[in-house]
PDB file of C-alpha atoms and ligand atoms in Angstrom:
ATOM      1  CA  MET A   1       1.284  13.958 -17.873  1.00  0.00           C
ATOM      2  CA  THR A   2      -0.861  16.354 -15.855  1.00  0.00           C
ATOM      3  CA  GLN A   3       1.535  17.074 -12.922  1.00  0.00           C
ATOM      4  CA  ARG A   4      -1.188  16.413 -10.361  1.00  0.00           C
ATOM      5  CA  LEU A   5       1.467  16.114  -7.614  1.00  0.00           C
ATOM      6  CA  GLU A   6       3.756  18.945  -8.707  1.00  0.00           C
ATOM      7  CA  GLY A   7       5.981  20.075  -5.826  1.00  0.00           C
ATOM      8  CA  LYS A   8       4.777  17.340  -3.471  1.00  0.00           C
ATOM      9  CA  LYS A   9       7.092  15.089  -1.419  1.00  0.00           C
ATOM     10  CA  ALA A  10       5.917  11.499  -1.059  1.00  0.00           C
ATOM     11  CA  LEU A  11       7.284   8.525   0.866  1.00  0.00           C
ATOM     12  CA  ILE A  12       6.143   5.125  -0.425  1.00  0.00           C
ATOM     13  CA  THR A  13       6.758   1.855   1.452  1.00  0.00           C
ATOM     14  CA  GLY A  14       6.902  -1.455  -0.394  1.00  0.00           C
ATOM     15  CA  ALA A  15       8.088   0.546  -3.409  1.00  0.00           C
ATOM     16  CA  GLY A  16      10.443  -2.181  -4.594  1.00  0.00           C
ATOM     17  CA  SER A  17       7.765  -4.323  -6.229  1.00  0.00           C
ATOM     18  CA  GLY A  18       4.190  -4.625  -7.430  1.00  0.00           C
ATOM     19  CA  ILE A  19       1.638  -2.017  -6.386  1.00  0.00           C
ATOM     20  CA  GLY A  20       4.159   0.154  -4.513  1.00  0.00           C
ATOM     21  CA  GLY A  21       6.431   0.245  -7.566  1.00  0.00           C
ATOM     22  CA  ALA A  22       3.530   1.250  -9.821  1.00  0.00           C
ATOM     23  CA  ILE A  23       2.562   4.046  -7.416  1.00  0.00           C
ATOM     24  CA  ALA A  24       6.174   5.298  -7.386  1.00  0.00           C
ATOM     25  CA  GLU A  25       6.303   5.408 -11.200  1.00  0.00           C
ATOM     26  CA  LEU A  26       2.993   7.263 -11.501  1.00  0.00           C
ATOM     27  CA  PHE A  27       3.793   9.747  -8.713  1.00  0.00           C
ATOM     28  CA  ALA A  28       7.178  10.592 -10.275  1.00  0.00           C
ATOM     29  CA  ARG A  29       5.519  11.153 -13.661  1.00  0.00           C
ATOM     30  CA  GLU A  30       2.951  13.391 -11.915  1.00  0.00           C
ATOM     31  CA  GLY A  31       5.675  15.637 -10.470  1.00  0.00           C
ATOM     32  CA  ALA A  32       6.343  14.361  -6.924  1.00  0.00           C
ATOM     33  CA  ASP A  33       9.776  13.994  -5.348  1.00  0.00           C
ATOM     34  CA  LEU A  34       9.995  10.568  -3.764  1.00  0.00           C
ATOM     35  CA  ALA A  35      11.464   8.527  -0.925  1.00  0.00           C
ATOM     36  CA  LEU A  36      11.195   4.846  -1.866  1.00  0.00           C
ATOM     37  CA  LEU A  37      11.378   2.440   1.080  1.00  0.00           C
ATOM     38  CA  ASP A  38      11.605  -1.344   0.897  1.00  0.00           C
ATOM     39  CA  MET A  39      13.339  -4.382   2.406  1.00  0.00           C
ATOM     40  CA  ASP A  40      14.742  -5.040  -1.064  1.00  0.00           C
ATOM     41  CA  ALA A  41      17.577  -2.484  -1.189  1.00  0.00           C
ATOM     42  CA  GLU A  42      18.634  -3.242  -4.774  1.00  0.00           C
ATOM     43  CA  ALA A  43      15.092  -2.828  -6.067  1.00  0.00           C
ATOM     44  CA  VAL A  44      14.631   0.667  -4.619  1.00  0.00           C
ATOM     45  CA  VAL A  45      18.090   1.834  -5.682  1.00  0.00           C
ATOM     46  CA  ARG A  46      17.383   0.656  -9.249  1.00  0.00           C
ATOM     47  CA  LEU A  47      13.898   2.182  -9.322  1.00  0.00           C
ATOM     48  CA  SER A  48      15.150   5.489  -7.874  1.00  0.00           C
ATOM     49  CA  GLN A  49      17.836   5.747 -10.568  1.00  0.00           C
ATOM     50  CA  ASP A  50      15.386   4.846 -13.346  1.00  0.00           C
ATOM     51  CA  LEU A  51      12.693   7.292 -12.219  1.00  0.00           C
ATOM     52  CA  HIS A  52      15.182  10.122 -11.715  1.00  0.00           C
ATOM     53  CA  ALA A  53      16.568   9.498 -15.223  1.00  0.00           C
ATOM     54  CA  GLN A  54      13.069   9.359 -16.765  1.00  0.00           C
ATOM     55  CA  THR A  55      11.393  12.253 -14.911  1.00  0.00           C
ATOM     56  CA  GLY A  56      14.120  14.384 -13.311  1.00  0.00           C
ATOM     57  CA  ARG A  57      12.369  14.049  -9.939  1.00  0.00           C
ATOM     58  CA  ARG A  58      14.449  13.569  -6.779  1.00  0.00           C
ATOM     59  CA  CYS A  59      14.262   9.929  -5.649  1.00  0.00           C
ATOM     60  CA  LEU A  60      15.751   8.791  -2.345  1.00  0.00           C
ATOM     61  CA  PRO A  61      16.110   5.010  -1.899  1.00  0.00           C
ATOM     62  CA  LEU A  62      15.623   3.776   1.680  1.00  0.00           C
ATOM     63  CA  HIS A  63      16.453   0.253   2.829  1.00  0.00           C
ATOM     64  CA  ALA A  64      14.307  -0.666   5.844  1.00  0.00           C
ATOM     65  CA  ASP A  65      11.939  -3.185   7.364  1.00  0.00           C
ATOM     66  CA  VAL A  66       8.728  -1.410   8.468  1.00  0.00           C
ATOM     67  CA  THR A  67       8.646  -3.568  11.608  1.00  0.00           C
ATOM     68  CA  ASP A  68      11.817  -1.834  12.885  1.00  0.00           C
ATOM     69  CA  ALA A  69      10.534   1.400  14.464  1.00  0.00           C
ATOM     70  CA  ALA A  70      13.983   2.872  15.139  1.00  0.00           C
ATOM     71  CA  ARG A  71      15.108   2.330  11.543  1.00  0.00           C
ATOM     72  CA  ILE A  72      11.817   3.756  10.235  1.00  0.00           C
ATOM     73  CA  ASN A  73      12.249   6.911  12.354  1.00  0.00           C
ATOM     74  CA  ALA A  74      15.788   7.303  10.962  1.00  0.00           C
ATOM     75  CA  CYS A  75      14.553   6.877   7.370  1.00  0.00           C
ATOM     76  CA  PHE A  76      11.797   9.460   7.808  1.00  0.00           C
ATOM     77  CA  ALA A  77      14.271  11.911   9.386  1.00  0.00           C
ATOM     78  CA  GLU A  78      16.594  11.383   6.381  1.00  0.00           C
ATOM     79  CA  THR A  79      13.659  12.030   4.048  1.00  0.00           C
ATOM     80  CA  VAL A  80      12.808  15.332   5.761  1.00  0.00           C
ATOM     81  CA  ASP A  81      16.504  16.327   5.661  1.00  0.00           C
ATOM     82  CA  THR A  82      16.759  15.482   1.948  1.00  0.00           C
ATOM     83  CA  LEU A  83      13.356  16.485   0.556  1.00  0.00           C
ATOM     84  CA  GLY A  84      12.416  19.156   3.133  1.00  0.00           C
ATOM     85  CA  ARG A  85       9.142  17.606   4.355  1.00  0.00           C
ATOM     86  CA  ILE A  86       6.712  14.727   3.830  1.00  0.00           C
ATOM     87  CA  ASP A  87       3.358  15.656   2.253  1.00  0.00           C
ATOM     88  CA  ILE A  88       2.209  12.166   1.285  1.00  0.00           C
ATOM     89  CA  LEU A  89       2.725   8.756   2.865  1.00  0.00           C
ATOM     90  CA  ILE A  90       1.716   5.577   1.042  1.00  0.00           C
ATOM     91  CA  ASN A  91       1.807   2.489   3.261  1.00  0.00           C
ATOM     92  CA  CYS A  92       2.080  -0.367   0.767  1.00  0.00           C
ATOM     93  CA  ALA A  93       4.555  -2.813   2.381  1.00  0.00           C
ATOM     94  CA  GLY A  94       2.651  -5.969   3.202  1.00  0.00           C
ATOM     95  CA  VAL A  95       2.886  -9.745   3.369  1.00  0.00           C
ATOM     96  CA  ASN A  96       0.445 -12.560   2.668  1.00  0.00           C
ATOM     97  CA  VAL A  97       0.105 -14.886   5.647  1.00  0.00           C
ATOM     98  CA  PHE A  98      -2.507 -17.513   4.714  1.00  0.00           C
ATOM     99  CA  ARG A  99      -2.702 -20.432   7.184  1.00  0.00           C
ATOM    100  CA  ASP A 100      -4.983 -22.966   8.803  1.00  0.00           C
ATOM    101  CA  PRO A 101      -5.883 -21.281  12.135  1.00  0.00           C
ATOM    102  CA  LEU A 102      -5.192 -24.478  14.084  1.00  0.00           C
ATOM    103  CA  THR A 103      -1.638 -24.900  12.774  1.00  0.00           C
ATOM    104  CA  LEU A 104      -0.711 -21.210  12.674  1.00  0.00           C
ATOM    105  CA  GLU A 105       2.495 -20.582  14.612  1.00  0.00           C
ATOM    106  CA  ALA A 106       2.925 -17.629  16.980  1.00  0.00           C
ATOM    107  CA  ALA A 107       5.792 -16.253  14.857  1.00  0.00           C
ATOM    108  CA  GLU A 108       3.541 -16.261  11.755  1.00  0.00           C
ATOM    109  CA  TRP A 109       0.788 -14.387  13.624  1.00  0.00           C
ATOM    110  CA  ASP A 110       3.383 -11.849  14.827  1.00  0.00           C
ATOM    111  CA  ARG A 111       4.875 -11.367  11.342  1.00  0.00           C
ATOM    112  CA  CYS A 112       1.424 -10.842   9.829  1.00  0.00           C
ATOM    113  CA  PHE A 113       0.480  -8.130  12.321  1.00  0.00           C
ATOM    114  CA  ASP A 114       3.952  -6.605  12.614  1.00  0.00           C
ATOM    115  CA  VAL A 115       4.224  -5.942   8.864  1.00  0.00           C
ATOM    116  CA  ASN A 116       0.612  -5.370   7.798  1.00  0.00           C
ATOM    117  CA  LEU A 117      -0.601  -3.330  10.787  1.00  0.00           C
ATOM    118  CA  ARG A 118       2.118  -2.243  13.199  1.00  0.00           C
ATOM    119  CA  GLY A 119       4.448  -1.382  10.293  1.00  0.00           C
ATOM    120  CA  ALA A 120       1.881   1.053   8.880  1.00  0.00           C
ATOM    121  CA  TRP A 121       1.516   2.655  12.309  1.00  0.00           C
ATOM    122  CA  HIS A 122       5.318   2.993  12.649  1.00  0.00           C
ATOM    123  CA  CYS A 123       5.381   4.877   9.350  1.00  0.00           C
ATOM    124  CA  ILE A 124       2.392   7.099  10.128  1.00  0.00           C
ATOM    125  CA  SER A 125       3.778   8.048  13.539  1.00  0.00           C
ATOM    126  CA  ALA A 126       7.154   8.804  11.922  1.00  0.00           C
ATOM    127  CA  ALA A 127       5.503  11.012   9.260  1.00  0.00           C
ATOM    128  CA  LEU A 128       3.161  12.884  11.611  1.00  0.00           C
ATOM    129  CA  PRO A 129       5.695  15.373  13.052  1.00  0.00           C
ATOM    130  CA  SER A 130       6.524  16.718   9.566  1.00  0.00           C
ATOM    131  CA  MET A 131       2.868  16.711   8.484  1.00  0.00           C
ATOM    132  CA  LEU A 132       1.611  18.371  11.694  1.00  0.00           C
ATOM    133  CA  ALA A 133       4.346  21.024  11.514  1.00  0.00           C
ATOM    134  CA  ASN A 134       3.079  21.965   8.035  1.00  0.00           C
ATOM    135  CA  GLY A 135      -0.640  21.475   8.807  1.00  0.00           C
ATOM    136  CA  TYR A 136      -0.795  19.318   5.679  1.00  0.00           C
ATOM    137  CA  GLY A 137      -0.566  15.614   4.921  1.00  0.00           C
ATOM    138  CA  HIS A 138      -2.254  12.790   3.025  1.00  0.00           C
ATOM    139  CA  VAL A 139      -1.837   9.169   4.150  1.00  0.00           C
ATOM    140  CA  VAL A 140      -3.013   6.271   1.977  1.00  0.00           C
ATOM    141  CA  ASN A 141      -2.882   2.762   3.426  1.00  0.00           C
ATOM    142  CA  ILE A 142      -3.048  -0.180   1.031  1.00  0.00           C
ATOM    143  CA  ALA A 143      -5.532  -2.512   2.735  1.00  0.00           C
ATOM    144  CA  SER A 144      -7.377  -5.298   0.849  1.00  0.00           C
ATOM    145  CA  VAL A 145     -10.760  -6.804   0.003  1.00  0.00           C
ATOM    146  CA  HIS A 146      -9.697  -9.182   2.798  1.00  0.00           C
ATOM    147  CA  GLY A 147     -10.404  -6.198   5.080  1.00  0.00           C
ATOM    148  CA  HIS A 148     -14.077  -6.373   4.041  1.00  0.00           C
ATOM    149  CA  LYS A 149     -14.878  -9.976   3.115  1.00  0.00           C
ATOM    150  CA  ILE A 150     -13.555 -13.323   4.285  1.00  0.00           C
ATOM    151  CA  ILE A 151     -12.012 -15.919   1.976  1.00  0.00           C
ATOM    152  CA  PRO A 152     -11.615 -19.287   3.749  1.00  0.00           C
ATOM    153  CA  GLY A 153      -7.990 -20.428   4.082  1.00  0.00           C
ATOM    154  CA  SER A 154      -6.472 -16.951   4.352  1.00  0.00           C
ATOM    155  CA  PHE A 155      -6.229 -16.497   8.145  1.00  0.00           C
ATOM    156  CA  PRO A 156      -4.899 -14.278   9.807  1.00  0.00           C
ATOM    157  CA  TYR A 157      -4.232 -11.815   6.921  1.00  0.00           C
ATOM    158  CA  PRO A 158      -7.871 -10.573   6.863  1.00  0.00           C
ATOM    159  CA  VAL A 159      -7.708  -9.799  10.591  1.00  0.00           C
ATOM    160  CA  ALA A 160      -4.693  -7.538  10.044  1.00  0.00           C
ATOM    161  CA  LYS A 161      -6.294  -5.845   7.014  1.00  0.00           C
ATOM    162  CA  HIS A 162      -9.534  -5.197   8.984  1.00  0.00           C
ATOM    163  CA  GLY A 163      -7.235  -3.629  11.584  1.00  0.00           C
ATOM    164  CA  LEU A 164      -5.556  -1.463   8.944  1.00  0.00           C
ATOM    165  CA  ILE A 165      -8.939  -0.100   7.844  1.00  0.00           C
ATOM    166  CA  GLY A 166      -9.734   0.573  11.516  1.00  0.00           C
ATOM    167  CA  LEU A 167      -6.405   2.401  11.884  1.00  0.00           C
ATOM    168  CA  THR A 168      -7.303   4.466   8.807  1.00  0.00           C
ATOM    169  CA  ARG A 169     -10.676   5.533  10.193  1.00  0.00           C
ATOM    170  CA  SER A 170      -9.378   6.199  13.682  1.00  0.00           C
ATOM    171  CA  LEU A 171      -6.394   8.353  12.661  1.00  0.00           C
ATOM    172  CA  GLY A 172      -8.396  10.094   9.928  1.00  0.00           C
ATOM    173  CA  ILE A 173     -10.726  11.423  12.602  1.00  0.00           C
ATOM    174  CA  GLU A 174      -7.948  12.090  15.124  1.00  0.00           C
ATOM    175  CA  TYR A 175      -6.023  14.475  12.865  1.00  0.00           C
ATOM    176  CA  ALA A 176      -8.710  15.864  10.525  1.00  0.00           C
ATOM    177  CA  SER A 177      -8.831  19.286  12.193  1.00  0.00           C
ATOM    178  CA  ARG A 178      -5.057  19.640  11.773  1.00  0.00           C
ATOM    179  CA  GLY A 179      -4.941  19.287   7.989  1.00  0.00           C
ATOM    180  CA  ILE A 180      -4.197  15.582   7.733  1.00  0.00           C
ATOM    181  CA  ARG A 181      -6.302  13.046   5.830  1.00  0.00           C
ATOM    182  CA  VAL A 182      -5.979   9.287   6.250  1.00  0.00           C
ATOM    183  CA  ASN A 183      -7.659   6.949   3.755  1.00  0.00           C
ATOM    184  CA  SER A 184      -7.181   3.412   2.518  1.00  0.00           C
ATOM    185  CA  ILE A 185      -7.539   1.462  -0.705  1.00  0.00           C
ATOM    186  CA  SER A 186      -8.770  -2.128  -0.740  1.00  0.00           C
ATOM    187  CA  PRO A 187      -7.609  -3.907  -3.893  1.00  0.00           C
ATOM    188  CA  GLY A 188      -8.998  -7.227  -5.027  1.00  0.00           C
ATOM    189  CA  LEU A 189      -6.659  -9.625  -6.819  1.00  0.00           C
ATOM    190  CA  ILE A 190      -3.977  -7.560  -8.597  1.00  0.00           C
ATOM    191  CA  MET A 191      -1.338  -9.223 -10.765  1.00  0.00           C
ATOM    192  CA  THR A 192       1.924  -8.460  -8.923  1.00  0.00           C
ATOM    193  CA  PRO A 193       5.001 -10.571  -8.067  1.00  0.00           C
ATOM    194  CA  ALA A 194       3.304 -11.515  -4.746  1.00  0.00           C
ATOM    195  CA  ALA A 195       0.172 -12.670  -6.594  1.00  0.00           C
ATOM    196  CA  GLU A 196       2.346 -14.566  -9.097  1.00  0.00           C
ATOM    197  CA  ARG A 197       4.102 -16.321  -6.195  1.00  0.00           C
ATOM    198  CA  TRP A 198       0.756 -17.312  -4.705  1.00  0.00           C
ATOM    199  CA  LEU A 199      -0.480 -18.628  -8.070  1.00  0.00           C
ATOM    200  CA  ALA A 200       2.749 -20.595  -8.531  1.00  0.00           C
ATOM    201  CA  SER A 201       2.125 -22.297  -5.172  1.00  0.00           C
ATOM    202  CA  CYS A 202      -1.261 -23.639  -6.368  1.00  0.00           C
ATOM    203  CA  PRO A 203      -1.409 -27.228  -7.684  1.00  0.00           C
ATOM    204  CA  ASP A 204      -2.415 -26.021 -11.176  1.00  0.00           C
ATOM    205  CA  PRO A 205      -1.363 -22.335 -11.493  1.00  0.00           C
ATOM    206  CA  GLU A 206      -2.907 -21.735 -14.942  1.00  0.00           C
ATOM    207  CA  ALA A 207      -6.236 -23.296 -13.937  1.00  0.00           C
ATOM    208  CA  GLU A 208      -6.245 -21.178 -10.758  1.00  0.00           C
ATOM    209  CA  ARG A 209      -5.416 -18.002 -12.748  1.00  0.00           C
ATOM    210  CA  GLN A 210      -8.401 -18.703 -15.024  1.00  0.00           C
ATOM    211  CA  ARG A 211     -10.650 -19.542 -12.038  1.00  0.00           C
ATOM    212  CA  GLN A 212      -9.717 -16.249 -10.370  1.00  0.00           C
ATOM    213  CA  ALA A 213     -10.428 -14.259 -13.553  1.00  0.00           C
ATOM    214  CA  ASP A 214     -13.769 -16.038 -13.983  1.00  0.00           C
ATOM    215  CA  LEU A 215     -14.796 -15.089 -10.429  1.00  0.00           C
ATOM    216  CA  LEU A 216     -14.523 -11.402 -11.315  1.00  0.00           C
ATOM    217  CA  PRO A 217     -17.514  -9.624 -12.922  1.00  0.00           C
ATOM    218  CA  GLY A 218     -15.244  -8.164 -15.649  1.00  0.00           C
ATOM    219  CA  LYS A 219     -13.541 -11.559 -16.188  1.00  0.00           C
ATOM    220  CA  ARG A 220     -10.042 -10.186 -15.706  1.00  0.00           C
ATOM    221  CA  ILE A 221      -7.530  -9.715 -12.886  1.00  0.00           C
ATOM    222  CA  GLY A 222      -6.540  -6.156 -11.857  1.00  0.00           C
ATOM    223  CA  GLU A 223      -3.311  -4.349 -12.783  1.00  0.00           C
ATOM    224  CA  PRO A 224      -0.972  -2.495 -10.366  1.00  0.00           C
ATOM    225  CA  SER A 225      -1.379   0.749 -12.374  1.00  0.00           C
ATOM    226  CA  GLU A 226      -5.128   0.669 -11.656  1.00  0.00           C
ATOM    227  CA  VAL A 227      -4.429   0.793  -7.921  1.00  0.00           C
ATOM    228  CA  ALA A 228      -1.785   3.479  -8.537  1.00  0.00           C
ATOM    229  CA  TYR A 229      -4.340   5.800 -10.177  1.00  0.00           C
ATOM    230  CA  THR A 230      -6.636   5.432  -7.153  1.00  0.00           C
ATOM    231  CA  ALA A 231      -3.703   6.239  -4.835  1.00  0.00           C
ATOM    232  CA  LEU A 232      -2.897   9.283  -7.013  1.00  0.00           C
ATOM    233  CA  PHE A 233      -6.434  10.621  -6.621  1.00  0.00           C
ATOM    234  CA  LEU A 234      -6.532  10.043  -2.845  1.00  0.00           C
ATOM    235  CA  ALA A 235      -3.058  11.540  -2.337  1.00  0.00           C
ATOM    236  CA  SER A 236      -3.857  14.648  -4.384  1.00  0.00           C
ATOM    237  CA  ASP A 237      -5.758  17.765  -3.363  1.00  0.00           C
ATOM    238  CA  GLU A 238      -8.584  16.628  -5.684  1.00  0.00           C
ATOM    239  CA  ALA A 239      -9.623  14.343  -2.802  1.00  0.00           C
ATOM    240  CA  ARG A 240      -9.315  17.042  -0.118  1.00  0.00           C
ATOM    241  CA  PHE A 241     -12.774  16.350   1.406  1.00  0.00           C
ATOM    242  CA  ILE A 242     -12.312  12.560   1.409  1.00  0.00           C
ATOM    243  CA  ASN A 243     -11.111  11.367   4.809  1.00  0.00           C
ATOM    244  CA  ALA A 244     -11.214   8.335   7.102  1.00  0.00           C
ATOM    245  CA  THR A 245     -12.659   6.100   4.423  1.00  0.00           C
ATOM    246  CA  ASP A 246     -11.757   3.209   2.138  1.00  0.00           C
ATOM    247  CA  ILE A 247     -12.059   2.759  -1.624  1.00  0.00           C
ATOM    248  CA  LEU A 248     -12.593  -0.774  -2.913  1.00  0.00           C
ATOM    249  CA  ILE A 249     -10.917  -1.509  -6.236  1.00  0.00           C
ATOM    250  CA  ASP A 250     -11.902  -5.049  -7.135  1.00  0.00           C
ATOM    251  CA  GLY A 251     -13.912  -4.812 -10.366  1.00  0.00           C
ATOM    252  CA  GLY A 252     -17.113  -5.125  -8.312  1.00  0.00           C
ATOM    253  CA  ARG A 253     -16.297  -8.632  -7.054  1.00  0.00           C
ATOM    254  CA  SER A 254     -17.086  -7.947  -3.397  1.00  0.00           C
ATOM    255  CA  GLN A 255     -20.632  -6.732  -4.242  1.00  0.00           C
ATOM    256  CA  LEU A 256     -21.512 -10.020  -5.955  1.00  0.00           C
ATOM    257  CA  TYR A 257     -23.773 -12.433  -4.059  1.00  0.00           C
ATOM    258  CA  HIS A 258     -24.121 -15.215  -6.667  1.00  0.00           C
ATOM    259  CA  ALA A 259     -22.412 -15.683 -10.021  1.00  0.00           C
TER     260      ALA A 259
HETATM  261  P1  NAP B 301       4.766  -7.419  -3.576  1.00  0.00           P
HETATM  262  O1  NAP B 301       4.850  -7.517  -5.055  1.00  0.00           O
HETATM  263  O2  NAP B 301       5.300  -8.536  -2.733  1.00  0.00           O
HETATM  264  O3  NAP B 301       5.427  -6.062  -3.105  1.00  0.00           O
HETATM  265  C1  NAP B 301       5.517  -5.767  -1.736  1.00  0.00           C
HETATM  266  C2  NAP B 301       6.851  -5.099  -1.459  1.00  0.00           C
HETATM  267  O4  NAP B 301       6.874  -4.801  -0.046  1.00  0.00           O
HETATM  268  C3  NAP B 301       8.043  -6.008  -1.748  1.00  0.00           C
HETATM  269  O5  NAP B 301       9.076  -5.277  -2.393  1.00  0.00           O
HETATM  270  C4  NAP B 301       8.478  -6.437  -0.355  1.00  0.00           C
HETATM  271  O6  NAP B 301       9.855  -6.700  -0.253  1.00  0.00           O
HETATM  272  C5  NAP B 301       8.118  -5.222   0.475  1.00  0.00           C
HETATM  273  N1  NAP B 301       7.998  -5.561   1.873  1.00  0.00           N
HETATM  274  C6  NAP B 301       7.415  -6.653   2.416  1.00  0.00           C
HETATM  275  N2  NAP B 301       7.542  -6.630   3.736  1.00  0.00           N
HETATM  276  C7  NAP B 301       8.214  -5.501   4.048  1.00  0.00           C
HETATM  277  C8  NAP B 301       8.669  -4.934   5.253  1.00  0.00           C
HETATM  278  N3  NAP B 301       8.458  -5.549   6.419  1.00  0.00           N
HETATM  279  N4  NAP B 301       9.319  -3.756   5.216  1.00  0.00           N
HETATM  280  C9  NAP B 301       9.562  -3.142   4.039  1.00  0.00           C
HETATM  281  N5  NAP B 301       9.175  -3.635   2.853  1.00  0.00           N
HETATM  282  C10 NAP B 301       8.510  -4.808   2.860  1.00  0.00           C
HETATM  283  O7  NAP B 301       3.236  -7.233  -3.111  1.00  0.00           O
HETATM  284  P2  NAP B 301       1.973  -6.501  -3.783  1.00  0.00           P
HETATM  285  O8  NAP B 301       1.079  -7.553  -4.314  1.00  0.00           O
HETATM  286  O9  NAP B 301       2.404  -5.370  -4.661  1.00  0.00           O
HETATM  287  O10 NAP B 301       1.254  -5.951  -2.477  1.00  0.00           O
HETATM  288  C11 NAP B 301       1.446  -4.625  -2.022  1.00  0.00           C
HETATM  289  C12 NAP B 301       0.382  -4.318  -0.970  1.00  0.00           C
HETATM  290  O11 NAP B 301      -0.913  -4.497  -1.548  1.00  0.00           O
HETATM  291  C13 NAP B 301       0.422  -5.243   0.252  1.00  0.00           C
HETATM  292  O12 NAP B 301       0.129  -4.496   1.405  1.00  0.00           O
HETATM  293  C14 NAP B 301      -0.684  -6.241  -0.022  1.00  0.00           C
HETATM  294  O13 NAP B 301      -1.211  -6.779   1.172  1.00  0.00           O
HETATM  295  C15 NAP B 301      -1.684  -5.350  -0.727  1.00  0.00           C
HETATM  296  N6  NAP B 301      -2.637  -6.080  -1.593  1.00  0.00           N
HETATM  297  C16 NAP B 301      -2.201  -6.788  -2.676  1.00  0.00           C
HETATM  298  C17 NAP B 301      -3.139  -7.448  -3.472  1.00  0.00           C
HETATM  299  C18 NAP B 301      -2.739  -8.236  -4.684  1.00  0.00           C
HETATM  300  O14 NAP B 301      -3.598  -8.989  -5.200  1.00  0.00           O
HETATM  301  N7  NAP B 301      -1.538  -8.125  -5.175  1.00  0.00           N
HETATM  302  C19 NAP B 301      -4.491  -7.387  -3.148  1.00  0.00           C
HETATM  303  C20 NAP B 301      -4.891  -6.670  -2.025  1.00  0.00           C
HETATM  304  C21 NAP B 301      -3.950  -6.010  -1.263  1.00  0.00           C
HETATM  305  P3  NAP B 301      10.394  -8.210  -0.422  1.00  0.00           P
HETATM  306  O15 NAP B 301      10.010  -8.632  -1.825  1.00  0.00           O
HETATM  307  O16 NAP B 301      11.858  -8.106  -0.186  1.00  0.00           O
HETATM  308  O17 NAP B 301       9.656  -9.012   0.633  1.00  0.00           O
END
């Protein structure tokens, strides 16, 4: 490993599964000390123990729901107490809410925006005091191709992900002169437990898996580690002049007009 994050302190939300878990593994191997936050307490405790054993990095498991601002503030304070500061924040916690607009319930709308948008803001506002005090911080929000293009049947998730890209741009500009960068990554379909659950809900999961792969120019679905490497670049000083922007990682799918 190249130790591209040596000495850095990173807090990753949604670290208990999928893309967030892959980012945690890569960041630990690249030398960062970690705070791993998720609603799934067992998953982050297990991952913290495994990564500490494998890499020797400090790994603090945090059990929290990103929609709970008070709990998030407490978790970030514990992280600063334990690790000393927060250099990097990865906002990866997210939920798929795909509904027919006319039958969408108010509670589903609220959950979609509370987790995918407000939750990211809770975490950024909780990380800012430490980052501003040090004049240094990199935030990476995990958005989606749904933040750029619309797939029928997926409302209101794309609205929240468009909002997350807007949050990225807005805060990137707001804090640029004080040493803080805010960027986002927009993955296409990535094979994670959430994607597996969605496939399993389709009438013919294997046919849908093949259909999804065939839609992609490279004829394959993305892997969590491929998003993790993009997060590593954006969270490192290699990307120090990249701010308030979004990187699409979808194998080129969103540039395609006709197959
Ligand atoms: P995943 O496998 O379901 O992992 C998400 C993790 O976040 C889970 O451990 C989940 O815990 C946790 N989480 C959910 N809501 C939370 C909350 N309110 N507070 C704290 N933790 C919470 O999903 P994934 O596919 O890796 O997705 C990760 C991110 O990438 C999401 O933001 C998603 O929108 C985005 N994304 C994914 C894809 C894809 O194709 N996979 C594509 C584009 C964007 P529980 O399991 O306990 O709910």
